[in-house]
Tab-separated table of N, CA and C in Angstrom:
chain	number	residue	atom	x	y	z
W	19	MET	N	-0.850	12.364	-4.654
W	19	MET	CA	-1.003	12.104	-3.251
W	19	MET	C	0.386	11.863	-2.680
W	20	SER	N	0.843	12.657	-1.766
W	20	SER	CA	2.152	12.459	-1.169
W	20	SER	C	2.049	11.534	0.023
W	21	SER	N	3.209	11.084	0.515
W	21	SER	CA	3.192	10.168	1.651
W	21	SER	C	2.751	10.865	2.925
W	22	ASN	N	2.639	12.184	2.905
W	22	ASN	CA	2.221	12.923	4.088
W	22	ASN	C	0.721	13.163	4.135
W	23	THR	N	0.005	12.766	3.132
W	23	THR	CA	-1.432	12.986	3.113
W	23	THR	C	-2.156	11.688	3.424
W	24	SER	N	-3.391	11.811	3.778
W	24	SER	CA	-4.203	10.633	4.059
W	24	SER	C	-4.529	9.906	2.769
W	25	THR	N	-4.685	8.618	2.890
W	25	THR	CA	-5.114	7.836	1.739
W	25	THR	C	-6.595	8.103	1.522
W	26	GLN	N	-6.962	8.361	0.297
W	26	GLN	CA	-8.359	8.630	-0.005
W	26	GLN	C	-9.160	7.340	0.069
W	27	ALA	N	-10.277	7.400	0.791
W	27	ALA	CA	-11.144	6.227	0.924
W	27	ALA	C	-11.646	5.764	-0.438
W	28	SER	N	-11.874	6.700	-1.353
W	28	SER	CA	-12.345	6.310	-2.685
W	28	SER	C	-11.293	5.500	-3.433
W	29	LEU	N	-10.019	5.832	-3.251
W	29	LEU	CA	-8.954	5.053	-3.884
W	29	LEU	C	-8.928	3.645	-3.291
W	30	LEU	N	-9.019	3.541	-1.990
W	30	LEU	CA	-9.005	2.228	-1.339
W	30	LEU	C	-10.168	1.370	-1.807
W	31	ALA	N	-11.325	1.963	-1.979
W	31	ALA	CA	-12.495	1.211	-2.445
W	31	ALA	C	-12.277	0.667	-3.850
W	32	ARG	N	-11.606	1.437	-4.684
W	32	ARG	CA	-11.346	0.995	-6.062
W	32	ARG	C	-10.325	-0.136	-6.121
W	33	LEU	N	-9.530	-0.291	-5.079
W	33	LEU	CA	-8.515	-1.340	-5.057
W	33	LEU	C	-9.098	-2.726	-4.811
W	34	ASN	N	-10.398	-2.801	-4.541
W	34	ASN	CA	-11.049	-4.103	-4.393
W	34	ASN	C	-11.029	-4.871	-5.708
W	35	ASP	N	-10.840	-4.156	-6.810
W	35	ASP	CA	-10.813	-4.764	-8.134
W	35	ASP	C	-9.379	-4.739	-8.669
W	36	PRO	N	-8.719	-5.901	-8.775
W	36	PRO	CA	-7.334	-5.915	-9.260
W	36	PRO	C	-7.194	-5.415	-10.701
W	37	GLU	N	-8.300	-5.337	-11.429
W	37	GLU	CA	-8.260	-4.838	-12.808
W	37	GLU	C	-8.388	-3.316	-12.881
W	38	GLU	N	-8.513	-2.667	-11.763
W	38	GLU	CA	-8.642	-1.204	-11.702
W	38	GLU	C	-7.229	-0.603	-11.797
W	39	HIS	N	-6.688	-0.632	-13.016
W	39	HIS	CA	-5.279	-0.307	-13.237
W	39	HIS	C	-4.898	1.107	-12.814
W	40	GLN	N	-5.744	2.065	-13.079
W	40	GLN	CA	-5.432	3.450	-12.730
W	40	GLN	C	-5.329	3.615	-11.210
W	41	ALA	N	-6.229	2.980	-10.483
W	41	ALA	CA	-6.192	3.057	-9.023
W	41	ALA	C	-4.931	2.386	-8.485
W	42	TRP	N	-4.603	1.232	-9.048
W	42	TRP	CA	-3.402	0.521	-8.600
W	42	TRP	C	-2.139	1.304	-8.932
W	43	GLN	N	-2.109	1.976	-10.060
W	43	GLN	CA	-0.942	2.807	-10.396
W	43	GLN	C	-0.776	3.929	-9.373
W	44	ALA	N	-1.874	4.569	-9.024
W	44	ALA	CA	-1.812	5.641	-8.024
W	44	ALA	C	-1.367	5.087	-6.673
W	45	PHE	N	-1.895	3.935	-6.317
W	45	PHE	CA	-1.544	3.321	-5.047
W	45	PHE	C	-0.064	2.941	-5.016
W	46	VAL	N	0.404	2.283	-6.052
W	46	VAL	CA	1.803	1.832	-6.092
W	46	VAL	C	2.752	3.025	-6.098
W	47	SER	N	2.424	4.065	-6.843
W	47	SER	CA	3.320	5.230	-6.874
W	47	SER	C	3.405	5.906	-5.508
W	48	THR	N	2.374	5.772	-4.707
W	48	THR	CA	2.376	6.355	-3.368
W	48	THR	C	3.011	5.423	-2.347
W	49	TYR	N	2.636	4.166	-2.363
W	49	TYR	CA	3.002	3.265	-1.271
W	49	TYR	C	4.233	2.399	-1.509
W	50	ALA	N	4.621	2.142	-2.738
W	50	ALA	CA	5.839	1.349	-2.960
W	50	ALA	C	7.057	2.038	-2.341
W	51	PRO	N	7.240	3.346	-2.544
W	51	PRO	CA	8.385	3.997	-1.898
W	51	PRO	C	8.301	3.951	-0.364
W	52	GLN	N	7.090	4.028	0.169
W	52	GLN	CA	6.923	3.985	1.623
W	52	GLN	C	7.298	2.610	2.163
W	53	VAL	N	6.832	1.560	1.528
W	53	VAL	CA	7.166	0.195	1.953
W	53	VAL	C	8.673	-0.012	1.851
W	54	PHE	N	9.268	0.470	0.781
W	54	PHE	CA	10.713	0.365	0.591
W	54	PHE	C	11.451	1.058	1.744
W	55	ARG	N	11.029	2.270	2.096
W	55	ARG	CA	11.672	3.001	3.206
W	55	ARG	C	11.520	2.249	4.517
W	56	TRP	N	10.336	1.682	4.782
W	56	TRP	CA	10.142	0.913	6.009
W	56	TRP	C	11.096	-0.273	6.062
W	57	ALA	N	11.240	-0.968	4.944
W	57	ALA	CA	12.145	-2.117	4.898
W	57	ALA	C	13.585	-1.675	5.171
W	58	ARG	N	14.006	-0.595	4.548
W	58	ARG	CA	15.370	-0.098	4.755
W	58	ARG	C	15.589	0.311	6.204
W	59	ARG	N	14.611	0.959	6.818
W	59	ARG	CA	14.737	1.361	8.223
W	59	ARG	C	14.878	0.165	9.154
W	60	HIS	N	14.355	-0.972	8.729
W	60	HIS	CA	14.453	-2.191	9.532
W	60	HIS	C	15.699	-2.996	9.182
W	61	GLY	N	16.626	-2.374	8.464
W	61	GLY	CA	17.913	-2.983	8.197
W	61	GLY	C	17.980	-3.879	6.976
W	62	VAL	N	16.954	-3.892	6.167
W	62	VAL	CA	16.961	-4.714	4.950
W	62	VAL	C	17.846	-4.024	3.908
W	63	GLN	N	18.729	-4.800	3.271
W	63	GLN	CA	19.603	-4.244	2.243
W	63	GLN	C	18.791	-3.725	1.065
W	64	HIS	N	19.386	-2.796	0.321
W	64	HIS	CA	18.693	-2.115	-0.773
W	64	HIS	C	18.050	-3.099	-1.752
W	65	SER	N	18.809	-4.060	-2.255
W	65	SER	CA	18.255	-4.989	-3.252
W	65	SER	C	17.170	-5.874	-2.636
W	66	ASP	N	17.338	-6.248	-1.393
W	66	ASP	CA	16.319	-7.055	-0.716
W	66	ASP	C	15.074	-6.227	-0.404
W	67	ALA	N	15.260	-4.947	-0.129
W	67	ALA	CA	14.114	-4.069	0.145
W	67	ALA	C	13.221	-3.958	-1.091
W	68	ALA	N	13.832	-3.977	-2.271
W	68	ALA	CA	13.042	-3.961	-3.510
W	68	ALA	C	12.216	-5.238	-3.616
W	69	ASP	N	12.816	-6.377	-3.249
W	69	ASP	CA	12.081	-7.652	-3.274
W	69	ASP	C	10.961	-7.662	-2.242
W	70	VAL	N	11.233	-7.132	-1.056
W	70	VAL	CA	10.212	-7.051	-0.008
W	70	VAL	C	9.051	-6.189	-0.478
W	71	THR	N	9.372	-5.067	-1.074
W	71	THR	CA	8.333	-4.158	-1.576
W	71	THR	C	7.445	-4.868	-2.588
W	72	GLN	N	8.058	-5.587	-3.510
W	72	GLN	CA	7.285	-6.310	-4.517
W	72	GLN	C	6.412	-7.383	-3.862
W	73	ALA	N	6.950	-8.107	-2.901
W	73	ALA	CA	6.182	-9.157	-2.218
W	73	ALA	C	4.994	-8.572	-1.464
W	74	VAL	N	5.203	-7.440	-0.817
W	74	VAL	CA	4.110	-6.780	-0.092
W	74	VAL	C	3.017	-6.362	-1.066
W	75	LEU	N	3.393	-5.797	-2.198
W	75	LEU	CA	2.392	-5.350	-3.175
W	75	LEU	C	1.609	-6.522	-3.747
W	76	VAL	N	2.264	-7.644	-3.980
W	76	VAL	CA	1.561	-8.829	-4.476
W	76	VAL	C	0.545	-9.307	-3.436
W	77	LYS	N	0.948	-9.336	-2.181
W	77	LYS	CA	0.018	-9.751	-1.119
W	77	LYS	C	-1.145	-8.773	-0.982
W	78	LEU	N	-0.860	-7.494	-1.199
W	78	LEU	CA	-1.924	-6.490	-1.106
W	78	LEU	C	-2.985	-6.672	-2.179
W	79	VAL	N	-2.577	-7.061	-3.376
W	79	VAL	CA	-3.563	-7.283	-4.440
W	79	VAL	C	-4.593	-8.303	-3.959
W	80	ARG	N	-4.129	-9.351	-3.309
W	80	ARG	CA	-5.047	-10.365	-2.786
W	80	ARG	C	-5.849	-9.847	-1.602
W	81	ALA	N	-5.178	-9.180	-0.666
W	81	ALA	CA	-5.833	-8.715	0.560
W	81	ALA	C	-6.877	-7.637	0.290
W	82	MET	N	-6.633	-6.791	-0.696
W	82	MET	CA	-7.533	-5.667	-0.943
W	82	MET	C	-8.879	-6.101	-1.515
W	83	LYS	N	-8.968	-7.335	-2.006
W	83	LYS	CA	-10.253	-7.819	-2.518
W	83	LYS	C	-11.310	-7.845	-1.415
W	84	GLN	N	-10.891	-8.108	-0.191
W	84	GLN	CA	-11.821	-8.167	0.942
W	84	GLN	C	-11.658	-7.000	1.911
W	85	PHE	N	-10.736	-6.112	1.648
W	85	PHE	CA	-10.444	-5.018	2.575
W	85	PHE	C	-11.557	-3.975	2.549
W	86	HIS	N	-11.982	-3.560	3.708
W	86	HIS	CA	-12.963	-2.469	3.842
W	86	HIS	C	-12.383	-1.457	4.815
W	87	TYR	N	-12.105	-0.288	4.307
W	87	TYR	CA	-11.484	0.759	5.114
W	87	TYR	C	-12.481	1.329	6.106
W	88	ASP	N	-12.077	1.370	7.369
W	88	ASP	CA	-12.877	1.966	8.425
W	88	ASP	C	-12.009	2.988	9.147
W	89	PRO	N	-12.198	4.274	8.844
W	89	PRO	CA	-11.354	5.296	9.462
W	89	PRO	C	-11.473	5.327	10.990
W	90	GLN	N	-12.540	4.763	11.530
W	90	GLN	CA	-12.694	4.698	12.982
W	90	GLN	C	-11.627	3.794	13.612
W	91	LYS	N	-11.120	2.842	12.825
W	91	LYS	CA	-10.115	1.901	13.330
W	91	LYS	C	-8.687	2.405	13.148
W	92	GLY	N	-8.531	3.534	12.481
W	92	GLY	CA	-7.196	4.093	12.289
W	92	GLY	C	-6.872	4.340	10.830
W	93	ARG	N	-5.658	4.787	10.620
W	93	ARG	CA	-5.212	5.137	9.273
W	93	ARG	C	-4.852	3.892	8.474
W	94	PHE	N	-5.058	3.972	7.179
W	94	PHE	CA	-4.693	2.865	6.305
W	94	PHE	C	-3.201	2.579	6.398
W	95	ARG	N	-2.402	3.628	6.419
W	95	ARG	CA	-0.954	3.458	6.480
W	95	ARG	C	-0.541	2.646	7.708
W	96	SER	N	-1.229	2.834	8.807
W	96	SER	CA	-0.931	2.065	10.018
W	96	SER	C	-1.263	0.591	9.804
W	97	TRP	N	-2.387	0.300	9.152
W	97	TRP	CA	-2.747	-1.083	8.844
W	97	TRP	C	-1.706	-1.713	7.928
W	98	LEU	N	-1.282	-0.970	6.938
W	98	LEU	CA	-0.315	-1.472	5.970
W	98	LEU	C	1.020	-1.794	6.638
W	99	ARG	N	1.411	-0.942	7.513
W	99	ARG	CA	2.704	-1.129	8.183
W	99	ARG	C	2.674	-2.370	9.039
């Protein structure tokens, strides 16, 4: 899944379980670079952007337990940003 494609709703549903390692690997490989780029665009230094990315991913593990994707409300990437 590239950063130019939509996030699959089935992947998002699987992220409700923090033990769903394969889903989380797919998610992190797609979104960690995106979060890193967003941080850099906002002027965060390279080493700090890595820390920001890690902090965002840790918060997402908690948030995704209750997250329910509704495409009517917009894209997941917009919510994440």
